[in-house]
CSV table of C-alpha atoms and ligand atoms in Angstrom, one decimal:
chain,number,residue,atom,x,y,z
A,1,UNK,CA,172.1,70.7,144.4
A,2,UNK,CA,175.5,72.1,144.7
A,3,UNK,CA,174.4,75.4,144.3
A,4,UNK,CA,170.8,77.3,144.3
A,5,UNK,CA,169.9,80.9,143.1
A,6,UNK,CA,166.2,81.8,144.1
A,7,UNK,CA,164.9,85.1,142.4
A,8,UNK,CA,167.5,87.6,142.7
A,9,UNK,CA,167.5,91.0,142.1
A,10,UNK,CA,170.7,93.4,142.0
A,11,UNK,CA,170.8,96.7,140.3
A,12,UNK,CA,173.5,99.4,141.0
A,13,UNK,CA,172.2,102.4,140.2
A,14,UNK,CA,168.2,102.5,140.1
A,15,UNK,CA,168.1,100.4,136.4
A,16,UNK,CA,167.7,96.8,137.7
A,17,UNK,CA,170.9,94.5,135.7
A,18,UNK,CA,169.2,91.7,137.1
A,19,UNK,CA,165.2,90.2,137.8
A,20,UNK,CA,164.0,87.2,139.2
A,21,UNK,CA,167.4,85.2,138.0
A,22,UNK,CA,166.5,81.6,139.6
A,23,UNK,CA,168.1,78.4,138.2
A,24,UNK,CA,169.9,75.0,140.2
A,25,UNK,CA,173.2,73.7,139.8
A,26,UNK,CA,174.2,69.9,140.0
A,27,UNK,CA,177.3,68.1,140.9
A,28,UNK,CA,179.2,67.1,137.3
A,29,UNK,CA,177.8,69.9,135.7
A,30,UNK,CA,179.3,73.5,133.3
A,31,UNK,CA,176.6,75.6,132.8
A,32,UNK,CA,177.2,78.5,130.2
A,33,UNK,CA,176.3,82.3,130.7
A,34,UNK,CA,175.3,83.4,127.1
A,35,UNK,CA,173.6,87.0,126.6
A,36,UNK,CA,174.8,90.3,124.7
A,37,UNK,CA,177.1,92.7,126.4
A,38,UNK,CA,175.5,94.2,129.1
A,39,UNK,CA,173.3,91.4,129.7
A,40,UNK,CA,174.4,91.4,133.3
A,41,UNK,CA,176.5,88.4,133.5
A,42,UNK,CA,179.4,89.6,135.1
A,43,UNK,CA,177.2,90.9,137.5
A,44,UNK,CA,175.4,87.5,137.7
A,45,UNK,CA,178.9,85.8,138.8
A,46,UNK,CA,180.1,88.5,141.7
A,47,UNK,CA,176.6,88.2,143.1
A,48,UNK,CA,177.5,84.3,143.4
A,49,UNK,CA,180.7,85.4,144.3
A,50,UNK,CA,179.8,88.0,147.1
A,51,UNK,CA,181.3,90.0,145.8
A,52,UNK,CA,178.1,92.1,145.2
A,53,UNK,CA,174.4,91.7,147.1
A,54,UNK,CA,172.1,90.5,145.7
A,55,UNK,CA,168.8,93.4,147.1
A,56,UNK,CA,166.4,90.8,146.5
A,57,UNK,CA,166.5,86.8,147.2
A,58,UNK,CA,169.1,84.1,148.3
A,59,UNK,CA,171.8,82.0,146.8
A,60,UNK,CA,173.2,78.6,148.2
A,61,UNK,CA,176.2,77.4,148.2
A,62,UNK,CA,174.7,73.1,148.9
A,63,UNK,CA,173.0,73.9,151.7
A,64,UNK,CA,174.7,77.0,152.9
A,65,UNK,CA,173.5,80.9,152.2
A,66,UNK,CA,176.2,82.6,150.8
A,67,UNK,CA,175.6,85.8,152.9
A,68,UNK,CA,175.9,84.8,156.1
A,69,UNK,CA,179.5,82.4,155.0
A,70,UNK,CA,182.6,84.3,155.9
A,71,UNK,CA,184.6,85.3,153.0
A,72,UNK,CA,187.0,82.7,153.2
A,73,UNK,CA,184.1,79.9,153.7
A,74,UNK,CA,183.5,81.4,150.1
A,75,UNK,CA,187.0,81.5,149.0
A,76,UNK,CA,187.4,77.5,149.9
A,77,UNK,CA,184.4,76.8,147.9
A,78,UNK,CA,183.9,79.5,144.9
A,79,UNK,CA,186.7,80.0,142.4
A,80,UNK,CA,186.4,83.1,140.9
A,81,UNK,CA,188.5,84.3,137.3
A,82,UNK,CA,187.3,88.1,136.9
A,83,UNK,CA,187.1,89.0,133.2
A,84,UNK,CA,190.6,91.6,133.6
A,85,UNK,CA,192.8,90.6,135.7
A,86,UNK,CA,195.8,92.4,137.1
A,87,UNK,CA,199.4,91.6,135.7
A,88,UNK,CA,201.8,91.8,138.6
A,89,UNK,CA,205.6,91.0,140.0
A,90,UNK,CA,204.2,87.7,141.2
A,91,UNK,CA,206.0,84.3,139.0
A,92,UNK,CA,203.8,81.5,137.9
A,93,UNK,CA,204.1,79.7,140.8
A,94,UNK,CA,203.3,81.8,143.6
A,95,UNK,CA,200.7,83.2,141.4
A,96,UNK,CA,198.9,79.8,141.4
A,97,UNK,CA,200.2,79.3,145.0
A,98,UNK,CA,197.9,82.3,146.4
A,99,UNK,CA,195.2,80.0,145.1
A,100,UNK,CA,195.3,78.3,148.5
A,101,UNK,CA,195.3,81.0,151.0
A,102,UNK,CA,192.0,80.1,151.9
A,103,UNK,CA,193.2,76.9,152.9
A,104,UNK,CA,196.6,78.3,154.3
A,105,UNK,CA,196.7,78.7,158.3
A,106,UNK,CA,200.4,79.4,159.2
A,107,UNK,CA,202.8,78.5,156.3
A,108,UNK,CA,202.2,76.3,153.1
A,109,UNK,CA,202.9,73.3,153.5
A,110,UNK,CA,203.4,69.9,151.5
A,111,UNK,CA,200.2,69.6,150.4
A,112,UNK,CA,199.4,72.9,149.1
A,113,UNK,CA,203.1,72.3,146.9
A,114,UNK,CA,201.6,69.3,145.7
A,115,UNK,CA,198.4,70.8,144.5
A,116,UNK,CA,199.9,73.6,143.0
A,117,UNK,CA,202.5,71.7,141.1
A,118,UNK,CA,199.3,69.4,139.7
A,119,UNK,CA,197.7,72.4,138.3
A,120,UNK,CA,201.0,73.7,136.8
A,121,UNK,CA,201.5,69.9,135.0
A,122,UNK,CA,197.8,69.9,134.1
A,123,UNK,CA,198.2,73.6,132.0
A,124,UNK,CA,201.4,72.5,130.7
A,125,UNK,CA,202.8,75.8,132.9
A,126,UNK,CA,205.6,73.8,134.8
A,127,UNK,CA,208.7,75.1,132.6
A,128,UNK,CA,207.2,78.5,132.9
A,129,UNK,CA,207.0,78.2,136.6
A,130,UNK,CA,209.4,80.7,137.4
A,131,UNK,CA,208.6,83.0,134.5
A,132,UNK,CA,207.2,86.4,136.5
A,133,UNK,CA,203.5,86.9,135.0
A,134,UNK,CA,204.6,90.7,133.3
A,135,UNK,CA,206.5,88.2,131.0
A,136,UNK,CA,203.8,86.1,129.7
A,137,UNK,CA,201.5,86.8,126.7
A,138,UNK,CA,198.2,87.3,127.3
A,139,UNK,CA,197.5,83.7,127.1
A,140,UNK,CA,200.1,81.8,129.0
A,141,UNK,CA,198.5,84.4,131.8
A,142,UNK,CA,195.7,83.7,131.6
A,143,UNK,CA,195.9,80.0,132.1
A,144,UNK,CA,197.7,81.1,135.0
A,145,UNK,CA,194.6,82.7,136.8
A,146,UNK,CA,192.4,79.8,135.9
A,147,UNK,CA,195.1,77.6,137.1
A,148,UNK,CA,195.1,79.4,140.3
A,149,UNK,CA,191.3,78.9,140.9
A,150,UNK,CA,191.6,75.6,140.7
A,151,UNK,CA,194.7,75.3,143.0
A,152,UNK,CA,192.0,76.9,145.4
A,153,UNK,CA,190.0,73.3,145.2
A,154,UNK,CA,186.2,74.7,145.2
A,155,UNK,CA,183.6,73.2,144.9
A,156,UNK,CA,182.1,75.6,142.2
A,157,UNK,CA,184.4,77.5,140.0
A,158,UNK,CA,183.0,81.1,138.0
A,159,UNK,CA,185.0,81.4,135.3
A,160,UNK,CA,184.3,85.3,133.2
A,161,UNK,CA,184.9,85.0,129.7
A,162,UNK,CA,188.3,82.4,130.3
A,163,UNK,CA,189.1,82.3,126.8
A,164,UNK,CA,189.0,85.8,126.0
A,165,UNK,CA,192.3,86.1,124.6
A,166,UNK,CA,193.4,83.2,123.9
A,167,UNK,CA,194.5,81.1,120.9
A,168,UNK,CA,192.1,78.0,118.9
A,169,UNK,CA,194.5,75.7,120.1
A,170,UNK,CA,194.2,76.9,124.4
A,171,UNK,CA,190.6,78.0,124.3
A,172,UNK,CA,190.0,74.5,123.4
A,173,UNK,CA,192.9,73.4,126.1
A,174,UNK,CA,191.3,75.3,128.6
A,175,UNK,CA,187.6,74.6,128.5
A,176,UNK,CA,188.7,70.9,128.3
A,177,UNK,CA,190.7,70.8,131.5
A,178,UNK,CA,187.8,72.9,133.1
A,179,UNK,CA,185.1,69.9,131.8
A,180,UNK,CA,187.8,67.2,133.0
A,181,UNK,CA,187.8,69.2,136.9
A,182,UNK,CA,184.7,69.2,136.8
A,183,UNK,CA,183.7,65.6,135.9
A,184,UNK,CA,186.8,64.2,137.5
A,185,UNK,CA,185.8,66.0,141.4
A,186,UNK,CA,181.9,66.2,140.5
A,187,UNK,CA,182.0,69.7,141.4
A,188,UNK,CA,180.2,72.7,139.3
A,189,UNK,CA,181.4,75.1,137.4
A,190,UNK,CA,179.9,78.0,135.3
A,191,UNK,CA,181.3,80.2,132.0
A,192,UNK,CA,180.2,83.2,130.7
A,193,UNK,CA,181.6,83.0,126.9
A,194,UNK,CA,180.7,84.2,123.7
A,195,UNK,CA,181.5,81.1,121.4
A,196,UNK,CA,178.4,79.6,121.1
A,197,UNK,CA,180.3,77.1,119.6
A,198,UNK,CA,182.2,76.4,122.3
A,199,UNK,CA,179.6,77.0,124.9
A,200,UNK,CA,178.0,74.1,122.4
A,201,UNK,CA,181.0,71.7,123.3
A,202,UNK,CA,181.2,71.7,126.3
A,203,UNK,CA,178.0,72.6,128.5
A,204,UNK,CA,176.0,70.6,130.1
A,205,UNK,CA,173.2,73.4,130.2
A,206,UNK,CA,172.8,76.7,128.8
A,207,UNK,CA,171.5,80.0,130.7
A,208,UNK,CA,170.4,82.5,128.4
A,209,UNK,CA,170.4,86.0,129.7
A,210,UNK,CA,168.2,88.7,128.1
A,211,UNK,CA,166.8,92.3,129.4
A,212,UNK,CA,168.4,91.7,132.7
A,213,UNK,CA,166.3,88.0,133.8
A,214,UNK,CA,166.5,85.0,131.9
A,215,UNK,CA,165.0,84.1,128.9
A,216,UNK,CA,165.8,80.3,128.7
A,217,UNK,CA,167.6,77.7,130.8
A,218,UNK,CA,168.4,74.2,130.4
A,219,UNK,CA,170.5,72.0,128.2
A,220,UNK,CA,171.2,71.2,125.0
A,221,UNK,CA,167.4,71.8,124.1
A,222,UNK,CA,167.0,75.4,125.1
A,223,UNK,CA,169.9,76.1,122.2
A,224,UNK,CA,167.3,76.5,119.1
A,225,UNK,CA,167.3,79.2,116.1
A,226,UNK,CA,164.4,81.0,117.6
A,227,UNK,CA,166.0,81.6,121.0
A,228,UNK,CA,169.3,82.3,119.7
A,229,UNK,CA,167.7,85.0,117.3
A,230,UNK,CA,165.5,86.3,120.0
A,231,UNK,CA,168.6,86.7,122.8
A,232,UNK,CA,171.4,88.1,120.4
A,233,UNK,CA,168.9,89.5,117.4
A,234,UNK,CA,170.6,88.0,114.6
A,235,UNK,CA,169.3,84.5,112.4
A,236,UNK,CA,171.1,81.5,113.1
A,237,UNK,CA,170.8,78.1,112.2
A,238,UNK,CA,171.7,75.1,114.7
A,239,UNK,CA,173.3,72.1,112.6
A,240,UNK,CA,175.0,68.7,113.6
A,241,UNK,CA,178.6,68.3,112.0
A,242,UNK,CA,179.9,65.1,112.8
A,243,UNK,CA,177.0,65.0,115.6
A,244,UNK,CA,179.0,67.8,116.9
A,245,UNK,CA,176.2,70.7,117.3
A,246,UNK,CA,177.2,74.3,115.3
A,247,UNK,CA,175.7,77.5,115.2
A,248,UNK,CA,176.2,79.5,111.7
A,249,UNK,CA,175.4,83.1,112.0
A,250,UNK,CA,172.8,84.1,108.9
B,301,ADP,N1,179.9,99.3,139.2
B,301,ADP,C1,179.2,99.4,137.9
B,301,ADP,N2,178.4,100.9,138.1
B,301,ADP,C2,177.0,101.1,137.4
B,301,ADP,N3,176.8,100.0,136.5
B,301,ADP,C3,177.4,99.0,136.2
B,301,ADP,C4,178.9,98.7,136.8
B,301,ADP,N4,178.8,97.5,136.5
B,301,ADP,C5,178.3,97.0,135.4
B,301,ADP,N5,177.1,97.9,135.4
B,301,ADP,C6,175.9,98.7,134.3
B,301,ADP,O1,175.5,96.8,134.6
B,301,ADP,C7,175.2,96.3,133.7
B,301,ADP,C8,175.5,94.7,133.4
B,301,ADP,O2,177.0,94.8,133.7
B,301,ADP,P1,178.1,93.7,133.2
B,301,ADP,O3,176.8,92.4,134.5
B,301,ADP,O4,178.9,93.8,133.8
B,301,ADP,O5,177.5,92.5,132.2
B,301,ADP,P2,178.4,91.8,130.7
B,301,ADP,O6,178.8,91.0,131.6
B,301,ADP,O7,176.7,90.5,130.9
B,301,ADP,O8,178.6,92.7,129.8
B,301,ADP,C9,175.5,97.3,132.0
B,301,ADP,O9,174.5,97.9,131.8
B,301,ADP,C10,176.5,97.6,132.9
B,301,ADP,O10,177.0,99.1,131.8
B,302,MG,MG1,180.9,90.5,131.6
């Protein structure tokens, strides 16, 4: 077990945003979090990354309680890509190198440079490496922030709507790289995503959030017409095309 979310509760005001959220994640798994806007998806990722502190419950990464780890220890193990990302005066190379920060003691080492170059290559960003972030398209920028999280070499990746702003080719590309990394390095990833068909294509597990709590959690078997209709409030058909499951809104 790589992540154990044990009964967490969170609220910003007096209204609860997360109630009794409980699930576990294993190495080698990619989990999609699904649910309507405002369901609490981003809040859940922020609790896991210790940006927010749950009022109740405990989160373990491997054997350690997140609440007891320092910021740097959390950053060494968890890579996080927020829903909204800043533009800045960094070059692509420097932005990805920043992902190495939790590992750097005094100065950048050869290993840091090697990791950054490998990640840039993986995302096909080498030719953009000296461009400023402000000169990138939305899709390119999105790839850079995901590349930065991978350069961190975390054991858990948290990606909040990573495919927003991307064209179809890049959506598939980014999820393919995340999936590949999860399998190759035997780590885990949690992805918040609105495209059910992409989620079905790349995920091992699915967490359906509704009314601030878990409506369903599991493998492909939870992605039924009934569950999807209950969570999103629209009727759908779940079919297979060339053995690939697809969701069709009716
Ligand atoms: N900083 C905040 N202060 C108060 N309420 C917030 C804050 N951030 C989010 N919320 C509220 O918490 C709920 C869940 O938000 P969020 O986790 O962002 O949902 P999702 O990512 O599923 O769209 C929403 O009702 C949202 O308005
Ligand atoms: Mg969100």
